[in-house]
mmCIF file of N, CA, C and O in Angstrom:
data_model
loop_
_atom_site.group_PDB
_atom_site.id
_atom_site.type_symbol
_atom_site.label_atom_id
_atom_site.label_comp_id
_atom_site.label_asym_id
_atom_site.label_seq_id
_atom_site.Cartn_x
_atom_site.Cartn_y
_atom_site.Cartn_z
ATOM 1 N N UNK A 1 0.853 -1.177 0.000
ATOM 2 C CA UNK A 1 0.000 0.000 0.000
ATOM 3 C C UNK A 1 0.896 1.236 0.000
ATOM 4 O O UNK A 1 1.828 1.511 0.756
ATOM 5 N N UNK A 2 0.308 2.022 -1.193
ATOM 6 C CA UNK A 2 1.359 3.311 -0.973
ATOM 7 C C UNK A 2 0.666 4.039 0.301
ATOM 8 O O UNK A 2 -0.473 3.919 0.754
ATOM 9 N N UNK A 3 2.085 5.075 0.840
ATOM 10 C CA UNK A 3 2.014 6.197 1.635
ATOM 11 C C UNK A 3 1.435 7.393 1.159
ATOM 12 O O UNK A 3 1.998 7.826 0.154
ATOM 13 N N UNK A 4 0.386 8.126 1.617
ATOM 14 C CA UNK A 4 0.191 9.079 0.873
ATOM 15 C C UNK A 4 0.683 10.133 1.363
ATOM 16 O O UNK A 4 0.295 10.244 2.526
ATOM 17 N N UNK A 5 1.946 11.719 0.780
ATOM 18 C CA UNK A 5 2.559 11.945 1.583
ATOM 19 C C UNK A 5 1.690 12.838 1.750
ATOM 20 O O UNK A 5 0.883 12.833 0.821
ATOM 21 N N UNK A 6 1.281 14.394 3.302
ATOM 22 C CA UNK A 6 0.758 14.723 3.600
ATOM 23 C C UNK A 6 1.241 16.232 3.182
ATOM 24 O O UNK A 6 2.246 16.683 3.731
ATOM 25 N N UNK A 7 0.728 16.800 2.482
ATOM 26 C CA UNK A 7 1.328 18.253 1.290
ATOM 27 C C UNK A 7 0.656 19.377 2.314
ATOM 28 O O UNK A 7 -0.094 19.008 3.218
ATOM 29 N N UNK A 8 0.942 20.606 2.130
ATOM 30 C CA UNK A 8 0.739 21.887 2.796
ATOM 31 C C UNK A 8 -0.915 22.089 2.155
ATOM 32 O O UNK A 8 -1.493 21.466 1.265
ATOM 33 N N UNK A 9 -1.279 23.007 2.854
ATOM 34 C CA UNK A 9 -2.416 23.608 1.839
ATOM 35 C C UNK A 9 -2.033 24.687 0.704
ATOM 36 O O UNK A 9 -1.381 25.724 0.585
ATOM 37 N N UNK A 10 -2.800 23.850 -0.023
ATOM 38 C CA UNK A 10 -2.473 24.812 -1.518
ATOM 39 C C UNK A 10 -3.479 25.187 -2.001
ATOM 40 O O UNK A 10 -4.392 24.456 -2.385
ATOM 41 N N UNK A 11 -3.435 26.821 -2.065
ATOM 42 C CA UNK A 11 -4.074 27.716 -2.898
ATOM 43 C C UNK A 11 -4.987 27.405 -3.807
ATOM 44 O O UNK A 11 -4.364 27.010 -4.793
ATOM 45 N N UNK A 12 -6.424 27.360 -4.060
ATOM 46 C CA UNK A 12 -7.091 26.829 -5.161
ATOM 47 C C UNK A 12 -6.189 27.364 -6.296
ATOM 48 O O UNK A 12 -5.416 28.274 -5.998
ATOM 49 N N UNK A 13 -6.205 26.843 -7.722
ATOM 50 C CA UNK A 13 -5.247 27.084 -8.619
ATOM 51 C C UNK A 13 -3.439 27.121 -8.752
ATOM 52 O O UNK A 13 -2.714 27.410 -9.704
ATOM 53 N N UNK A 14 -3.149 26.720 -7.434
ATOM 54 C CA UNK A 14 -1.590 26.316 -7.238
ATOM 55 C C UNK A 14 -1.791 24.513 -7.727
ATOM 56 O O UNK A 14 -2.314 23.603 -7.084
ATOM 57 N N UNK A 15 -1.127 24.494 -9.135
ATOM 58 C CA UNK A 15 -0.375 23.215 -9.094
ATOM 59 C C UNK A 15 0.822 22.672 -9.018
ATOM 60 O O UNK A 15 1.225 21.553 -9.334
ATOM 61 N N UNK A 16 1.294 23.504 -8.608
ATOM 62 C CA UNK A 16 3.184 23.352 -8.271
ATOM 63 C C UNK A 16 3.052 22.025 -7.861
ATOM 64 O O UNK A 16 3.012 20.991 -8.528
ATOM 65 N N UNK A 17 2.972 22.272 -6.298
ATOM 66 C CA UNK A 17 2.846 21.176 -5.315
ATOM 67 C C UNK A 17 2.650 19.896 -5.507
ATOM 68 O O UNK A 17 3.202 19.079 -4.770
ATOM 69 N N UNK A 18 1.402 19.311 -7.069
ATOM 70 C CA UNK A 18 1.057 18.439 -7.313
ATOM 71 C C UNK A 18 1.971 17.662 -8.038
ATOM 72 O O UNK A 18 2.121 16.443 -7.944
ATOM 73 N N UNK A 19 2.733 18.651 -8.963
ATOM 74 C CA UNK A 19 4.048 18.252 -9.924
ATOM 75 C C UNK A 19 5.279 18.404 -9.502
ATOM 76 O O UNK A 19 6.280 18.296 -10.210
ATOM 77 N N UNK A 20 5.252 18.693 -8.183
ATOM 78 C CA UNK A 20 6.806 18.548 -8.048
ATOM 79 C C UNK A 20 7.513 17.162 -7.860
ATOM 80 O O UNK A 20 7.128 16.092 -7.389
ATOM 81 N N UNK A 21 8.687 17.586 -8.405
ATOM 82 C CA UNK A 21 9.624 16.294 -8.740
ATOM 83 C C UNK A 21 9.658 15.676 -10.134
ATOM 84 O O UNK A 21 10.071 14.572 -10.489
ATOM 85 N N UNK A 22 9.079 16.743 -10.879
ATOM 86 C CA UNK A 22 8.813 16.478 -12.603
ATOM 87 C C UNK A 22 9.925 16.432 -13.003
ATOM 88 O O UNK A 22 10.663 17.342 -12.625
ATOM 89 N N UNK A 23 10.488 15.392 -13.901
ATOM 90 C CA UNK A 23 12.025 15.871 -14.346
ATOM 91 C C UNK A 23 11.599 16.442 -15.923
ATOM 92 O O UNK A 23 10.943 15.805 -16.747
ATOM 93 N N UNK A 24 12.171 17.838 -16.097
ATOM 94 C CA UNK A 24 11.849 19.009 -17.474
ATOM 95 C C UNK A 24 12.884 18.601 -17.930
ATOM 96 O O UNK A 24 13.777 18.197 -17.185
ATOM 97 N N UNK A 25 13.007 18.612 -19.324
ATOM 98 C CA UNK A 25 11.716 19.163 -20.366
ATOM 99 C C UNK A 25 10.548 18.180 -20.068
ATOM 100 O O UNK A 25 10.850 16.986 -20.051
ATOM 101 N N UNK A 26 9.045 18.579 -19.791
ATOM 102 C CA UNK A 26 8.064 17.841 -19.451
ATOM 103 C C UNK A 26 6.918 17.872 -20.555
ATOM 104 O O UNK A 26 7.029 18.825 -21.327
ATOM 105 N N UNK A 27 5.876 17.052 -20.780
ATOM 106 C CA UNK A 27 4.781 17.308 -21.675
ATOM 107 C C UNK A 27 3.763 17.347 -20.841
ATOM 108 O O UNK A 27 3.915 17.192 -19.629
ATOM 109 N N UNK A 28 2.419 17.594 -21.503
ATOM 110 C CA UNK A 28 1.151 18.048 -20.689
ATOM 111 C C UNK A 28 0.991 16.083 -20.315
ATOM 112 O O UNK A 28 0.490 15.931 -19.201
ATOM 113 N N UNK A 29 1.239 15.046 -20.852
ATOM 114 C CA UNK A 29 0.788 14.214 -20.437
ATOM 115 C C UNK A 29 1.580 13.338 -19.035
ATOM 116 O O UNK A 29 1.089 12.483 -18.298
ATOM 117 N N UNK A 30 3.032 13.968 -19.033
ATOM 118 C CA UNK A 30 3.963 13.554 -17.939
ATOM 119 C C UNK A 30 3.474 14.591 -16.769
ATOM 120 O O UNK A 30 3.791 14.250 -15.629
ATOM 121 N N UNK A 31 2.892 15.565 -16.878
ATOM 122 C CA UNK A 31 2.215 16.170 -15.696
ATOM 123 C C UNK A 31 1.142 15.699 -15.220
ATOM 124 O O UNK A 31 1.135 14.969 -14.228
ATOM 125 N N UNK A 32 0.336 15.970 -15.710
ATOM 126 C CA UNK A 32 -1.393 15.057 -15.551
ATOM 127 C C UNK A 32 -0.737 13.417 -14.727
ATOM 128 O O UNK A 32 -1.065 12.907 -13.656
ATOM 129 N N UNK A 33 -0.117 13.139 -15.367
ATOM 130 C CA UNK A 33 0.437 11.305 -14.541
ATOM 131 C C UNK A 33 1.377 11.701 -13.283
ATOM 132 O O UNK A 33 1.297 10.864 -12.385
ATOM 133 N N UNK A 34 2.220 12.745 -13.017
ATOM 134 C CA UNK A 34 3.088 12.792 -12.050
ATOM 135 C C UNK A 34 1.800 13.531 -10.952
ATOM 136 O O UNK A 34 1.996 13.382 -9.746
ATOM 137 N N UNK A 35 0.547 14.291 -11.384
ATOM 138 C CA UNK A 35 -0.268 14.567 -10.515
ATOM 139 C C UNK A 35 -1.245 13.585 -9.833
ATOM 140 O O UNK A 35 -1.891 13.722 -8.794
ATOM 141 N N UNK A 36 -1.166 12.430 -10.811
ATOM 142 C CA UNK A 36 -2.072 11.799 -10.717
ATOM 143 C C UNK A 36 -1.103 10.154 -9.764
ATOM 144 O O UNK A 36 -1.699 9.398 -8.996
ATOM 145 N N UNK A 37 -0.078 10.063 -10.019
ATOM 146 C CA UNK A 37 0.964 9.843 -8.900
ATOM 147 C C UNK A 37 0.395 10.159 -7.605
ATOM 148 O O UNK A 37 0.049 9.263 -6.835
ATOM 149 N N UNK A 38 0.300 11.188 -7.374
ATOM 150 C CA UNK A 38 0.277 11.878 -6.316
ATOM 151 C C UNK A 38 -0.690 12.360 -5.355
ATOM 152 O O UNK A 38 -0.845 13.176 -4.446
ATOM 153 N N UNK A 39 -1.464 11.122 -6.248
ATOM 154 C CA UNK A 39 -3.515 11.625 -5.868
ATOM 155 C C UNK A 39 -3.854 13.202 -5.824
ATOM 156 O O UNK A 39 -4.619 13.355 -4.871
ATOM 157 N N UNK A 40 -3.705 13.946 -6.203
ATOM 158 C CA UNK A 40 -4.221 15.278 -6.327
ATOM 159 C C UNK A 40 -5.555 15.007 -6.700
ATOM 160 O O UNK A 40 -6.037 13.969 -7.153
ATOM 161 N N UNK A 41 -6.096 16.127 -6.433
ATOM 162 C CA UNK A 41 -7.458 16.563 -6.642
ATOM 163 C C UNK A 41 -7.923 16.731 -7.896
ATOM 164 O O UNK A 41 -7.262 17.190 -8.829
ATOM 165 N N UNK A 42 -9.066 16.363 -7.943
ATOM 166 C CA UNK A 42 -9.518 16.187 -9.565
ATOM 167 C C UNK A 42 -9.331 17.839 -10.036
ATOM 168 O O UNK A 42 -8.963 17.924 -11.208
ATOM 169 N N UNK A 43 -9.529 19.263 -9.293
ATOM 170 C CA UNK A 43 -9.398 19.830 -9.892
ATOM 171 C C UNK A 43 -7.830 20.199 -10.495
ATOM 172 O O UNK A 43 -7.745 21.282 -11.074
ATOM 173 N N UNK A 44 -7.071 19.688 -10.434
ATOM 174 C CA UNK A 44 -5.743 19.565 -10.277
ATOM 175 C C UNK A 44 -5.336 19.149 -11.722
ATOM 176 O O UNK A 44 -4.628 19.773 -12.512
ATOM 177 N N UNK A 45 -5.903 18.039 -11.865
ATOM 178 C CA UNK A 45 -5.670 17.124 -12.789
ATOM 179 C C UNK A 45 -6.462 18.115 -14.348
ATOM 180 O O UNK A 45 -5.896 18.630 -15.313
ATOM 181 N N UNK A 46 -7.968 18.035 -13.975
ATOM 182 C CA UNK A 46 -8.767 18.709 -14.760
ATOM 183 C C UNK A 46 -7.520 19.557 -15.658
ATOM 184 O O UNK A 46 -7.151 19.324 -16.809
ATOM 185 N N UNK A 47 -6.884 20.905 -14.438
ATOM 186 C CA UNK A 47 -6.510 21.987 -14.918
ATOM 187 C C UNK A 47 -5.450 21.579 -15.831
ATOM 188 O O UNK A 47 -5.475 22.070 -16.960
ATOM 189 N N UNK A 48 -4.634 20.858 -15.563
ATOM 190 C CA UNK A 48 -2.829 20.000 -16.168
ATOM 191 C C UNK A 48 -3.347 19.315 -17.692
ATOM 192 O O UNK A 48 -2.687 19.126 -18.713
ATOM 193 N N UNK A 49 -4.841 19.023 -17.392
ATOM 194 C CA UNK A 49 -5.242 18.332 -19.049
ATOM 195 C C UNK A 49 -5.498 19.098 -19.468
ATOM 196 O O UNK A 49 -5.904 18.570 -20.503
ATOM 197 N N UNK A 50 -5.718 20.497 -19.668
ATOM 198 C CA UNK A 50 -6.105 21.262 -20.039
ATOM 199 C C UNK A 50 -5.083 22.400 -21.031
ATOM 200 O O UNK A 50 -5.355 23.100 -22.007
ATOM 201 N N UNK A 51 -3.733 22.164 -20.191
ATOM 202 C CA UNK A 51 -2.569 22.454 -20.594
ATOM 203 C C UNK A 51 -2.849 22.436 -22.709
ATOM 204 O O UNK A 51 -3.517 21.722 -23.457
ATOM 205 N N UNK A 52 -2.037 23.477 -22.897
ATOM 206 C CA UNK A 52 -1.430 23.268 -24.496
ATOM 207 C C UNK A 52 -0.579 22.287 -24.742
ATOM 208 O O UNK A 52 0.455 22.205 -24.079
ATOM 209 N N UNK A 53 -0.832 21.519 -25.584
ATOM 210 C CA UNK A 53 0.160 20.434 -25.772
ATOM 211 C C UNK A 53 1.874 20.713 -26.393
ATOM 212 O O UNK A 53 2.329 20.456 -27.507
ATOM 213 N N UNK A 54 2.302 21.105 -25.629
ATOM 214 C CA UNK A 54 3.685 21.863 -25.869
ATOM 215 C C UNK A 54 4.598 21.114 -25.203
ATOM 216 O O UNK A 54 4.221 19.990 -24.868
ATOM 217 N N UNK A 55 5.847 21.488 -24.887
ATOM 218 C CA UNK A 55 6.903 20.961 -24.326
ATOM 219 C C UNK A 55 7.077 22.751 -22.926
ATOM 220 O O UNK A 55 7.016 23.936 -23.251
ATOM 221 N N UNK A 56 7.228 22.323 -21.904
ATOM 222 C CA UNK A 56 7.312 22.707 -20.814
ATOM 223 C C UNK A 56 8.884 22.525 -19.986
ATOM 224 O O UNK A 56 9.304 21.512 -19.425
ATOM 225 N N UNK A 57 9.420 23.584 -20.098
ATOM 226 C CA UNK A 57 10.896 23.298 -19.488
ATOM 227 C C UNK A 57 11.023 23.339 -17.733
ATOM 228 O O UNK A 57 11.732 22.570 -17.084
ATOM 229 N N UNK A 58 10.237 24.329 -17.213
ATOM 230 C CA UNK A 58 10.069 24.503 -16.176
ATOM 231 C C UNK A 58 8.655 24.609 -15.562
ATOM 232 O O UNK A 58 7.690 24.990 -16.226
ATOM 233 N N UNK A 59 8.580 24.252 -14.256
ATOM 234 C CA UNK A 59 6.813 24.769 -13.279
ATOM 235 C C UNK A 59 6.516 26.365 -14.175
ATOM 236 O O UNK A 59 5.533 26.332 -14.915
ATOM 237 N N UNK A 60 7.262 27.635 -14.134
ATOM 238 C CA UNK A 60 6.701 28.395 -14.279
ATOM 239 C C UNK A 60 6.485 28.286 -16.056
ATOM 240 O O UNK A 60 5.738 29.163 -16.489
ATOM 241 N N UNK A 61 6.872 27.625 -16.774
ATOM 242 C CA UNK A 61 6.300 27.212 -18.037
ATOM 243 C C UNK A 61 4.900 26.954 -18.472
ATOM 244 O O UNK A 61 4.183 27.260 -19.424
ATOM 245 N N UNK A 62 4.780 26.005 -16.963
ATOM 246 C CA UNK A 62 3.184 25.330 -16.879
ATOM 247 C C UNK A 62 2.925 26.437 -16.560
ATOM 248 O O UNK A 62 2.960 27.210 -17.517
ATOM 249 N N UNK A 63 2.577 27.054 -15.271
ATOM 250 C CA UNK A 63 2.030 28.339 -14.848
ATOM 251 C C UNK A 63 1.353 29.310 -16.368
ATOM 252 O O UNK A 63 0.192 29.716 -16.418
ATOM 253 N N UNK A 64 2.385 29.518 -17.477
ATOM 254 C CA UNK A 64 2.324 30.407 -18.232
ATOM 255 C C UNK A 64 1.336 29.848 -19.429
ATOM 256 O O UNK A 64 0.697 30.540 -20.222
ATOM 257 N N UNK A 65 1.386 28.357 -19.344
ATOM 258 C CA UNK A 65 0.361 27.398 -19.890
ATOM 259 C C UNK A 65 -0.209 27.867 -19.615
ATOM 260 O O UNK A 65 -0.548 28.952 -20.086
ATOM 261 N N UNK A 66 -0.862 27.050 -18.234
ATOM 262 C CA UNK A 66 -2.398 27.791 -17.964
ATOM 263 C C UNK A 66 -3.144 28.557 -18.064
ATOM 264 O O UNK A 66 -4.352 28.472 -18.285
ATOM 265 N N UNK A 67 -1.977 30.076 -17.787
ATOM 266 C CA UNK A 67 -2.648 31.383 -18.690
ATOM 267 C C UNK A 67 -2.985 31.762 -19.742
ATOM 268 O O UNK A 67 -3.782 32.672 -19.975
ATOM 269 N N UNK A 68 -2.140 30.790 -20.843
ATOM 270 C CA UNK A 68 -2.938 30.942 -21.942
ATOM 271 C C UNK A 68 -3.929 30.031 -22.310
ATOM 272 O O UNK A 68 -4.754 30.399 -23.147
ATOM 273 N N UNK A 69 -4.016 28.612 -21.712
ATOM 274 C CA UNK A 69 -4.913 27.850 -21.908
ATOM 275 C C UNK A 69 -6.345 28.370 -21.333
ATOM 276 O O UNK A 69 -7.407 28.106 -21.896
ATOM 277 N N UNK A 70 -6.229 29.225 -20.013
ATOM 278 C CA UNK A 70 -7.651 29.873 -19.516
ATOM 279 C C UNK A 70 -8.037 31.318 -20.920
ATOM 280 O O UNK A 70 -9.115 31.852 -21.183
ATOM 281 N N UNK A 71 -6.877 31.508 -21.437
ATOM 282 C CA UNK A 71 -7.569 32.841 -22.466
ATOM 283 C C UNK A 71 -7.987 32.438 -23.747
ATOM 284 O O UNK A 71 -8.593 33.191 -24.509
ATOM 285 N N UNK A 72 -7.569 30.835 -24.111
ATOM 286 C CA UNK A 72 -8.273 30.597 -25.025
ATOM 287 C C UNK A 72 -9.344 30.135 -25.160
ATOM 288 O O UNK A 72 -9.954 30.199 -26.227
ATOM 289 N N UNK A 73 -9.932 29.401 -23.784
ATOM 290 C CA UNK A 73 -10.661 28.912 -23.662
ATOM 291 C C UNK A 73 -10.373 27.412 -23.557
ATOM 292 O O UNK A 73 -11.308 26.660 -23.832
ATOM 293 N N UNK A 74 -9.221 26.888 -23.200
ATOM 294 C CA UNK A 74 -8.605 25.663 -23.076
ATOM 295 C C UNK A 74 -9.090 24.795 -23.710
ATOM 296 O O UNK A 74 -9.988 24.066 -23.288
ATOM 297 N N UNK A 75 -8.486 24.717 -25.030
ATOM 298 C CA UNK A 75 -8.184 23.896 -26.302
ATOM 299 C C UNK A 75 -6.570 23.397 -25.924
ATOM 300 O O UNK A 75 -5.516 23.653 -26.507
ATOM 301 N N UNK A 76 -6.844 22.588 -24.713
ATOM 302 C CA UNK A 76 -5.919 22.121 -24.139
ATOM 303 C C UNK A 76 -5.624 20.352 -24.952
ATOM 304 O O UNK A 76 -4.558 19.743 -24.861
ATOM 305 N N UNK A 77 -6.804 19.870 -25.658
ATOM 306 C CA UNK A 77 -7.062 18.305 -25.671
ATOM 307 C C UNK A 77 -7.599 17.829 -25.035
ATOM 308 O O UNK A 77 -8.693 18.313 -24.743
ATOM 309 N N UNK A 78 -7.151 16.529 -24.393
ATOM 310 C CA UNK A 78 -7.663 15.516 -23.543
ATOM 311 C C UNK A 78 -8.294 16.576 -22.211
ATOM 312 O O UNK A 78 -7.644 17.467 -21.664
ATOM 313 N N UNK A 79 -9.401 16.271 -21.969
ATOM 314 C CA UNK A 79 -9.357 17.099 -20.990
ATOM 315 C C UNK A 79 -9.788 18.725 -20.755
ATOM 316 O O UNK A 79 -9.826 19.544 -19.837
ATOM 317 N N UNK A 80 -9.994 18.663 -21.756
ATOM 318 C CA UNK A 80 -10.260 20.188 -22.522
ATOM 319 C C UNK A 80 -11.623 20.800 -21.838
ATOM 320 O O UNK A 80 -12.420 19.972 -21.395
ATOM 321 N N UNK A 81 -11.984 22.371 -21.707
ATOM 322 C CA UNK A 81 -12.691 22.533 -21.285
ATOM 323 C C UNK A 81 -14.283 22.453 -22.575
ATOM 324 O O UNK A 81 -15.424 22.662 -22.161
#
């Protein structure tokens, strides 16, 4: 049985926390699985599928994802809004 480890509280819309330990360059689908590793919260997951299907070097990469995936209306793919 895994351990589940016990994370800080995080900010609605902080997914750092969920992906850390990602080794970058990362894709939207190695995030969504390293969150999902990690049992995060469906809204967590939701948001990471939602991602542009790009290549992501760093967390604040994703971060900058998201912002554009929320202005397009997240034509993210799998997961898409």
């Amino acid at each position: 049985m895994a351990v589940r480890r016990s994370l800080p509280e995080v900010p609605e819309g902080d997914v750092a926390p969920w992906i850390d330990g990602v080794e970058f360059p990362a894709r939207r689908v190695d995030l969504v699985a390293a969150a999902l590793r990690r049992d995060a919260p469906d809204w967590v997951v939701e948001r990471l599928g939602r991602l542009p299907e790009e290549r992501f070097d760093a967390v604040d990469d994703v971060c900058r994802g998201r912002e554009r995936a929320a202005r397009s209306g997240g034509s993210g793919g799998e997961g898409g809004i």
